[in-house]
């Protein structure tokens, strides 16, 4: 088939009039489906972001009803990583008119605007710049889904499908599973760009015009700026064979049949030059972030990527292409099954994909593109669905090993293949729809040469279905189908009915004419839309505006008292690094921190889970009082109120009686007048809590009735134990010989009651937890969180008059864990010795990208900054460049001579200026291409006008 044939097939002149009306109906249905899938957040009623996940962790869970059920799946990264960083960058751009290069709040500080990790500067994220991540997420989703739909439409039109089939294919791809589950991640945006990339690259390889090269450069730059290289690499591997096929077909149409193979190959090489130029320009446009990103990679530990590669996509996930909930209830499935098992494209779409496979190539599309789709689909499916950890499907494991052996694919997670897989599957869906709706004359123009091929394809489809069913059966324990079986069957009814409807529509369309045919054609996008909306209603987040990073008393306390220092949390408290939104500097969190910083956090809690981009602290006393936390300027530690308080327990033994406190009522006991960190209520199992916001309030009063401390804790029946503690900020009270009264009040619904062990006099038998000499004190407490002040924490910016040089990392960490004196810095490499003389440090500026301090020193020493600034920062002393020396394993120190001096630290990522220069040059070159094309078009039009 010639290139001309491919471009002229299915032109409007060849399209029956009935198909025009059906096409416009498909366009309207696709647009309405996209808008309906996003919903009210588009007009500001709610946010298109799963921020209600905050209500599952402290301190926000104290405000959530006990009937609250989180149902949006594991969207952690979008809330505790992307949204806070995007807020910081947006604020700096809109109000500071600059790109903020550094985020000082997450895990000791990480690059922000100088790397593409957040993808905010990609065109699909620009609505977030204008509207903020809350409402902007909805409009970004609108852009993403519209781009996916229109890009698929344009590309499938280019390869020969009719407008109607192309529009249906666009609807299918925009609502596909990869784009749905990765919503608000860069992965979904890159997937949305894939059709546009295929279109632009194919156009460049054919026409090689200046505007086409410029357009491809813009698309490449947008994809790269999304900041997720693994999916970009996968897409490139899928794109290159397609371009090779297209170039070969076009050249074969004009080559002399006598030309040999090698001359033909050499003749095709010039077709790749414009493609390479466009890709180079696109990478150059994104160089202002790519260059610093590439130079920083060496500082990060990305070993967990290899672990992700070794993970396997579940074979039973293949069933979700037609039955979206074959893997179980979306509110209960795990991260693994949610992201690596969800392959939805729709039962109706799968019917048409099966038709395309069974019926063979279309004349308009040609054999080459058709077989490219078949072969690529199989090549992606093998490692994606057959690469199990065991030897049950060894050919799949072999395919996965081959994939990992390709350049740049060694650390690419297998499940990311699903984006291109669903795109190629969508192309087959479009071909199947085209096969159904095309005129009878066109169907006869290009059919399989013999009937056995149809039977062979049909048998292949049957084998695939049988294998998928057998694998699903063998994997039932993996997906917990044993307890979700009834739910799965009930929620597969709609998919079955829609699949049957698609089959019926295909039969009616092929056998009817006139008005009936037109209306039944419209049923195809209707079925696709209904099925898509039944999935998005359960997966897309639509959350009340009030849930968007709500205020909390503990957070407010930290904002007012933390100052320049740092806070640490245990477990998931404060949902690190969501605290970046509140401008709180954190020790731990979710960020791409250098390995040297993570090693310090691991030294604090050696038994905590280790993952290079997520650091977690334990809730044990050893972690809370760690000398390493002192070095990191950790002024406060925040724990869950349900965690056991630090201190010495003094519990009541053998309380024989029981007292009951009804909702709204109060019962009073007493304790010895000594400092206390918590009261311990010995509860009885007969307590009852049916209210949605039950809590126990404790008020401790002195002999004169003055309030000494208050405490509060949410409670449900499952929270009760034999030692139910409520923390009080009373461990600094002076002791007295008098007893202190403790009033216990239950807040709840009518009928609720709290049963407590009581003394013979009927008073609650109250135990206590007394303070100990552990360097901690309760600074703030409420139902949401307990804030402990760490009394021995060092200032974040401080003077060190003594030095220790320790080049061995293991010994250096051991020294820091054991503890060094407050005025000592441990240098990672040899440097000038400090004099031992004192010095005064005054911080005059401490912003995100700049730190200024003045020093009055009686002798030489070091200014130590307890941030992870070893890479991407410069220092000056009195305006002269100074060495920023690695110290305390992950921190930095600047040597300062005796006297009065001014020290300035500035964020200056390596390669930032070079990247900006490359971006400017590439932008100018791209604009020159568009300008040249416009000037050429203008001259051509003038010449035509003059000739006429």
PDB file of N, CA and C in Angstrom, residues 497-547:
ATOM      1  N   UNK A 497     -23.051  -7.107  30.688  1.00  0.00           N
ATOM      2  CA  UNK A 497     -24.157  -6.542  29.911  1.00  0.00           C
ATOM      3  C   UNK A 497     -23.653  -5.605  28.825  1.00  0.00           C
ATOM      4  N   UNK A 498     -22.658  -4.785  29.148  1.00  0.00           N
ATOM      5  CA  UNK A 498     -22.120  -3.859  28.151  1.00  0.00           C
ATOM      6  C   UNK A 498     -21.392  -4.626  27.056  1.00  0.00           C
ATOM      7  N   UNK A 499     -20.668  -5.675  27.413  1.00  0.00           N
ATOM      8  CA  UNK A 499     -20.032  -6.496  26.396  1.00  0.00           C
ATOM      9  C   UNK A 499     -21.044  -7.132  25.461  1.00  0.00           C
ATOM     10  N   UNK A 500     -22.138  -7.653  26.016  1.00  0.00           N
ATOM     11  CA  UNK A 500     -23.200  -8.221  25.183  1.00  0.00           C
ATOM     12  C   UNK A 500     -23.834  -7.142  24.314  1.00  0.00           C
ATOM     13  N   UNK A 501     -23.998  -5.940  24.891  1.00  0.00           N
ATOM     14  CA  UNK A 501     -24.539  -4.829  24.106  1.00  0.00           C
ATOM     15  C   UNK A 501     -23.636  -4.462  22.944  1.00  0.00           C
ATOM     16  N   UNK A 502     -22.303  -4.499  23.154  1.00  0.00           N
ATOM     17  CA  UNK A 502     -21.366  -4.195  22.072  1.00  0.00           C
ATOM     18  C   UNK A 502     -21.456  -5.254  20.973  1.00  0.00           C
ATOM     19  N   UNK A 503     -21.608  -6.509  21.361  1.00  0.00           N
ATOM     20  CA  UNK A 503     -21.745  -7.575  20.360  1.00  0.00           C
ATOM     21  C   UNK A 503     -23.028  -7.381  19.554  1.00  0.00           C
ATOM     22  N   UNK A 504     -24.119  -7.072  20.263  1.00  0.00           N
ATOM     23  CA  UNK A 504     -25.390  -6.855  19.572  1.00  0.00           C
ATOM     24  C   UNK A 504     -25.304  -5.662  18.632  1.00  0.00           C
ATOM     25  N   UNK A 505     -24.663  -4.576  19.087  1.00  0.00           N
ATOM     26  CA  UNK A 505     -24.522  -3.390  18.242  1.00  0.00           C
ATOM     27  C   UNK A 505     -23.711  -3.712  16.991  1.00  0.00           C
ATOM     28  N   UNK A 506     -22.635  -4.491  17.147  1.00  0.00           N
ATOM     29  CA  UNK A 506     -21.816  -4.849  15.991  1.00  0.00           C
ATOM     30  C   UNK A 506     -22.613  -5.648  14.972  1.00  0.00           C
ATOM     31  N   UNK A 507     -23.430  -6.576  15.450  1.00  0.00           N
ATOM     32  CA  UNK A 507     -24.232  -7.395  14.540  1.00  0.00           C
ATOM     33  C   UNK A 507     -25.271  -6.546  13.817  1.00  0.00           C
ATOM     34  N   UNK A 508     -25.956  -5.677  14.565  1.00  0.00           N
ATOM     35  CA  UNK A 508     -27.006  -4.847  13.963  1.00  0.00           C
ATOM     36  C   UNK A 508     -26.415  -3.875  12.949  1.00  0.00           C
ATOM     37  N   UNK A 509     -25.288  -3.266  13.269  1.00  0.00           N
ATOM     38  CA  UNK A 509     -24.674  -2.296  12.358  1.00  0.00           C
ATOM     39  C   UNK A 509     -24.279  -2.965  11.052  1.00  0.00           C
ATOM     40  N   UNK A 510     -23.734  -4.145  11.137  1.00  0.00           N
ATOM     41  CA  UNK A 510     -23.292  -4.824   9.914  1.00  0.00           C
ATOM     42  C   UNK A 510     -24.456  -5.313   9.068  1.00  0.00           C
ATOM     43  N   UNK A 511     -25.635  -5.466   9.655  1.00  0.00           N
ATOM     44  CA  UNK A 511     -26.762  -6.027   8.914  1.00  0.00           C
ATOM     45  C   UNK A 511     -27.841  -5.003   8.593  1.00  0.00           C
ATOM     46  N   UNK A 512     -27.653  -3.759   9.000  1.00  0.00           N
ATOM     47  CA  UNK A 512     -28.703  -2.756   8.800  1.00  0.00           C
ATOM     48  C   UNK A 512     -28.187  -1.602   7.956  1.00  0.00           C
ATOM     49  N   UNK A 513     -29.143  -0.755   7.527  1.00  0.00           N
ATOM     50  CA  UNK A 513     -28.830   0.435   6.738  1.00  0.00           C
ATOM     51  C   UNK A 513     -29.684   1.593   7.237  1.00  0.00           C
ATOM     52  N   UNK A 514     -29.342   2.802   6.769  1.00  0.00           N
ATOM     53  CA  UNK A 514     -30.177   3.965   7.012  1.00  0.00           C
ATOM     54  C   UNK A 514     -30.163   4.427   8.456  1.00  0.00           C
ATOM     55  N   UNK A 515     -31.351   4.914   8.909  1.00  0.00           N
ATOM     56  CA  UNK A 515     -31.449   5.524  10.225  1.00  0.00           C
ATOM     57  C   UNK A 515     -31.126   4.576  11.358  1.00  0.00           C
ATOM     58  N   UNK A 516     -31.569   3.334  11.265  1.00  0.00           N
ATOM     59  CA  UNK A 516     -31.267   2.367  12.323  1.00  0.00           C
ATOM     60  C   UNK A 516     -29.762   2.203  12.492  1.00  0.00           C
ATOM     61  N   UNK A 517     -29.051   2.133  11.388  1.00  0.00           N
ATOM     62  CA  UNK A 517     -27.596   1.980  11.449  1.00  0.00           C
ATOM     63  C   UNK A 517     -26.965   3.175  12.162  1.00  0.00           C
ATOM     64  N   UNK A 518     -27.473   4.378  11.839  1.00  0.00           N
ATOM     65  CA  UNK A 518     -26.914   5.587  12.446  1.00  0.00           C
ATOM     66  C   UNK A 518     -27.105   5.565  13.965  1.00  0.00           C
ATOM     67  N   UNK A 519     -28.308   5.228  14.429  1.00  0.00           N
ATOM     68  CA  UNK A 519     -28.565   5.251  15.863  1.00  0.00           C
ATOM     69  C   UNK A 519     -27.810   4.150  16.592  1.00  0.00           C
ATOM     70  N   UNK A 520     -27.686   3.004  15.969  1.00  0.00           N
ATOM     71  CA  UNK A 520     -26.950   1.928  16.618  1.00  0.00           C
ATOM     72  C   UNK A 520     -25.456   2.257  16.664  1.00  0.00           C
ATOM     73  N   UNK A 521     -24.941   2.959  15.660  1.00  0.00           N
ATOM     74  CA  UNK A 521     -23.553   3.408  15.723  1.00  0.00           C
ATOM     75  C   UNK A 521     -23.327   4.312  16.935  1.00  0.00           C
ATOM     76  N   UNK A 522     -24.278   5.176  17.212  1.00  0.00           N
ATOM     77  CA  UNK A 522     -24.162   6.066  18.372  1.00  0.00           C
ATOM     78  C   UNK A 522     -24.124   5.262  19.665  1.00  0.00           C
ATOM     79  N   UNK A 523     -24.730   4.082  19.646  1.00  0.00           N
ATOM     80  CA  UNK A 523     -24.725   3.254  20.852  1.00  0.00           C
ATOM     81  C   UNK A 523     -23.321   2.838  21.258  1.00  0.00           C
ATOM     82  N   UNK A 524     -22.388   2.781  20.286  1.00  0.00           N
ATOM     83  CA  UNK A 524     -21.020   2.356  20.620  1.00  0.00           C
ATOM     84  C   UNK A 524     -20.356   3.327  21.589  1.00  0.00           C
ATOM     85  N   UNK A 525     -20.268   4.639  21.284  1.00  0.00           N
ATOM     86  CA  UNK A 525     -19.658   5.539  22.284  1.00  0.00           C
ATOM     87  C   UNK A 525     -20.482   5.633  23.569  1.00  0.00           C
ATOM     88  N   UNK A 526     -21.805   5.438  23.467  1.00  0.00           N
ATOM     89  CA  UNK A 526     -22.621   5.456  24.684  1.00  0.00           C
ATOM     90  C   UNK A 526     -22.219   4.313  25.609  1.00  0.00           C
ATOM     91  N   UNK A 527     -22.061   3.122  25.058  1.00  0.00           N
ATOM     92  CA  UNK A 527     -21.644   1.981  25.864  1.00  0.00           C
ATOM     93  C   UNK A 527     -20.257   2.209  26.457  1.00  0.00           C
ATOM     94  N   UNK A 528     -19.338   2.738  25.652  1.00  0.00           N
ATOM     95  CA  UNK A 528     -17.991   3.020  26.149  1.00  0.00           C
ATOM     96  C   UNK A 528     -18.022   4.039  27.282  1.00  0.00           C
ATOM     97  N   UNK A 529     -18.878   5.054  27.141  1.00  0.00           N
ATOM     98  CA  UNK A 529     -18.945   6.109  28.148  1.00  0.00           C
ATOM     99  C   UNK A 529     -19.541   5.585  29.453  1.00  0.00           C
ATOM    100  N   UNK A 530     -20.623   4.817  29.349  1.00  0.00           N
ATOM    101  CA  UNK A 530     -21.262   4.284  30.555  1.00  0.00           C
ATOM    102  C   UNK A 530     -20.286   3.427  31.343  1.00  0.00           C
ATOM    103  N   UNK A 531     -19.590   2.556  30.643  1.00  0.00           N
ATOM    104  CA  UNK A 531     -18.650   1.674  31.331  1.00  0.00           C
ATOM    105  C   UNK A 531     -17.519   2.466  31.968  1.00  0.00           C
ATOM    106  N   UNK A 532     -17.027   3.472  31.271  1.00  0.00           N
ATOM    107  CA  UNK A 532     -15.946   4.289  31.833  1.00  0.00           C
ATOM    108  C   UNK A 532     -16.400   5.020  33.091  1.00  0.00           C
ATOM    109  N   UNK A 533     -17.598   5.572  33.073  1.00  0.00           N
ATOM    110  CA  UNK A 533     -18.083   6.325  34.226  1.00  0.00           C
ATOM    111  C   UNK A 533     -18.341   5.422  35.423  1.00  0.00           C
ATOM    112  N   UNK A 534     -18.744   4.180  35.190  1.00  0.00           N
ATOM    113  CA  UNK A 534     -18.935   3.267  36.315  1.00  0.00           C
ATOM    114  C   UNK A 534     -17.615   2.963  37.017  1.00  0.00           C
ATOM    115  N   UNK A 535     -16.496   3.122  36.302  1.00  0.00           N
ATOM    116  CA  UNK A 535     -15.185   2.901  36.907  1.00  0.00           C
ATOM    117  C   UNK A 535     -14.673   4.166  37.581  1.00  0.00           C
ATOM    118  N   UNK A 536     -14.769   5.291  36.901  1.00  0.00           N
ATOM    119  CA  UNK A 536     -14.218   6.529  37.460  1.00  0.00           C
ATOM    120  C   UNK A 536     -14.972   6.995  38.703  1.00  0.00           C
ATOM    121  N   UNK A 537     -16.239   6.636  38.828  1.00  0.00           N
ATOM    122  CA  UNK A 537     -16.982   7.062  40.005  1.00  0.00           C
ATOM    123  C   UNK A 537     -16.393   6.448  41.270  1.00  0.00           C
ATOM    124  N   UNK A 538     -15.734   5.283  41.146  1.00  0.00           N
ATOM    125  CA  UNK A 538     -15.130   4.624  42.298  1.00  0.00           C
ATOM    126  C   UNK A 538     -13.649   4.931  42.452  1.00  0.00           C
ATOM    127  N   UNK A 539     -13.025   5.485  41.453  1.00  0.00           N
ATOM    128  CA  UNK A 539     -11.573   5.654  41.498  1.00  0.00           C
ATOM    129  C   UNK A 539     -11.119   7.110  41.508  1.00  0.00           C
ATOM    130  N   UNK A 540     -11.782   7.977  40.776  1.00  0.00           N
ATOM    131  CA  UNK A 540     -11.351   9.378  40.747  1.00  0.00           C
ATOM    132  C   UNK A 540     -11.723  10.063  42.061  1.00  0.00           C
ATOM    133  N   UNK A 541     -10.793  10.785  42.668  1.00  0.00           N
ATOM    134  CA  UNK A 541     -11.084  11.454  43.940  1.00  0.00           C
ATOM    135  C   UNK A 541     -11.843  12.764  43.729  1.00  0.00           C
ATOM    136  N   UNK A 542     -12.907  12.910  44.449  1.00  0.00           N
ATOM    137  CA  UNK A 542     -13.662  14.170  44.495  1.00  0.00           C
ATOM    138  C   UNK A 542     -13.933  14.447  45.959  1.00  0.00           C
ATOM    139  N   UNK A 543     -13.165  15.343  46.537  1.00  0.00           N
ATOM    140  CA  UNK A 543     -13.136  15.514  47.988  1.00  0.00           C
ATOM    141  C   UNK A 543     -13.585  16.929  48.334  1.00  0.00           C
ATOM    142  N   UNK A 544     -14.248  17.068  49.464  1.00  0.00           N
ATOM    143  CA  UNK A 544     -14.730  18.373  49.911  1.00  0.00           C
ATOM    144  C   UNK A 544     -13.570  19.348  50.074  1.00  0.00           C
ATOM    145  N   UNK A 545     -13.841  20.614  49.790  1.00  0.00           N
ATOM    146  CA  UNK A 545     -12.796  21.638  49.883  1.00  0.00           C
ATOM    147  C   UNK A 545     -12.180  21.698  51.273  1.00  0.00           C
ATOM    148  N   UNK A 546     -12.992  21.469  52.293  1.00  0.00           N
ATOM    149  CA  UNK A 546     -12.493  21.561  53.665  1.00  0.00           C
ATOM    150  C   UNK A 546     -11.466  20.489  53.984  1.00  0.00           C
ATOM    151  N   UNK A 547     -11.402  19.436  53.186  1.00  0.00           N
ATOM    152  CA  UNK A 547     -10.447  18.351  53.434  1.00  0.00           C
ATOM    153  C   UNK A 547      -9.067  18.658  52.874  1.00  0.00           C
TER     154      UNK A 547
END
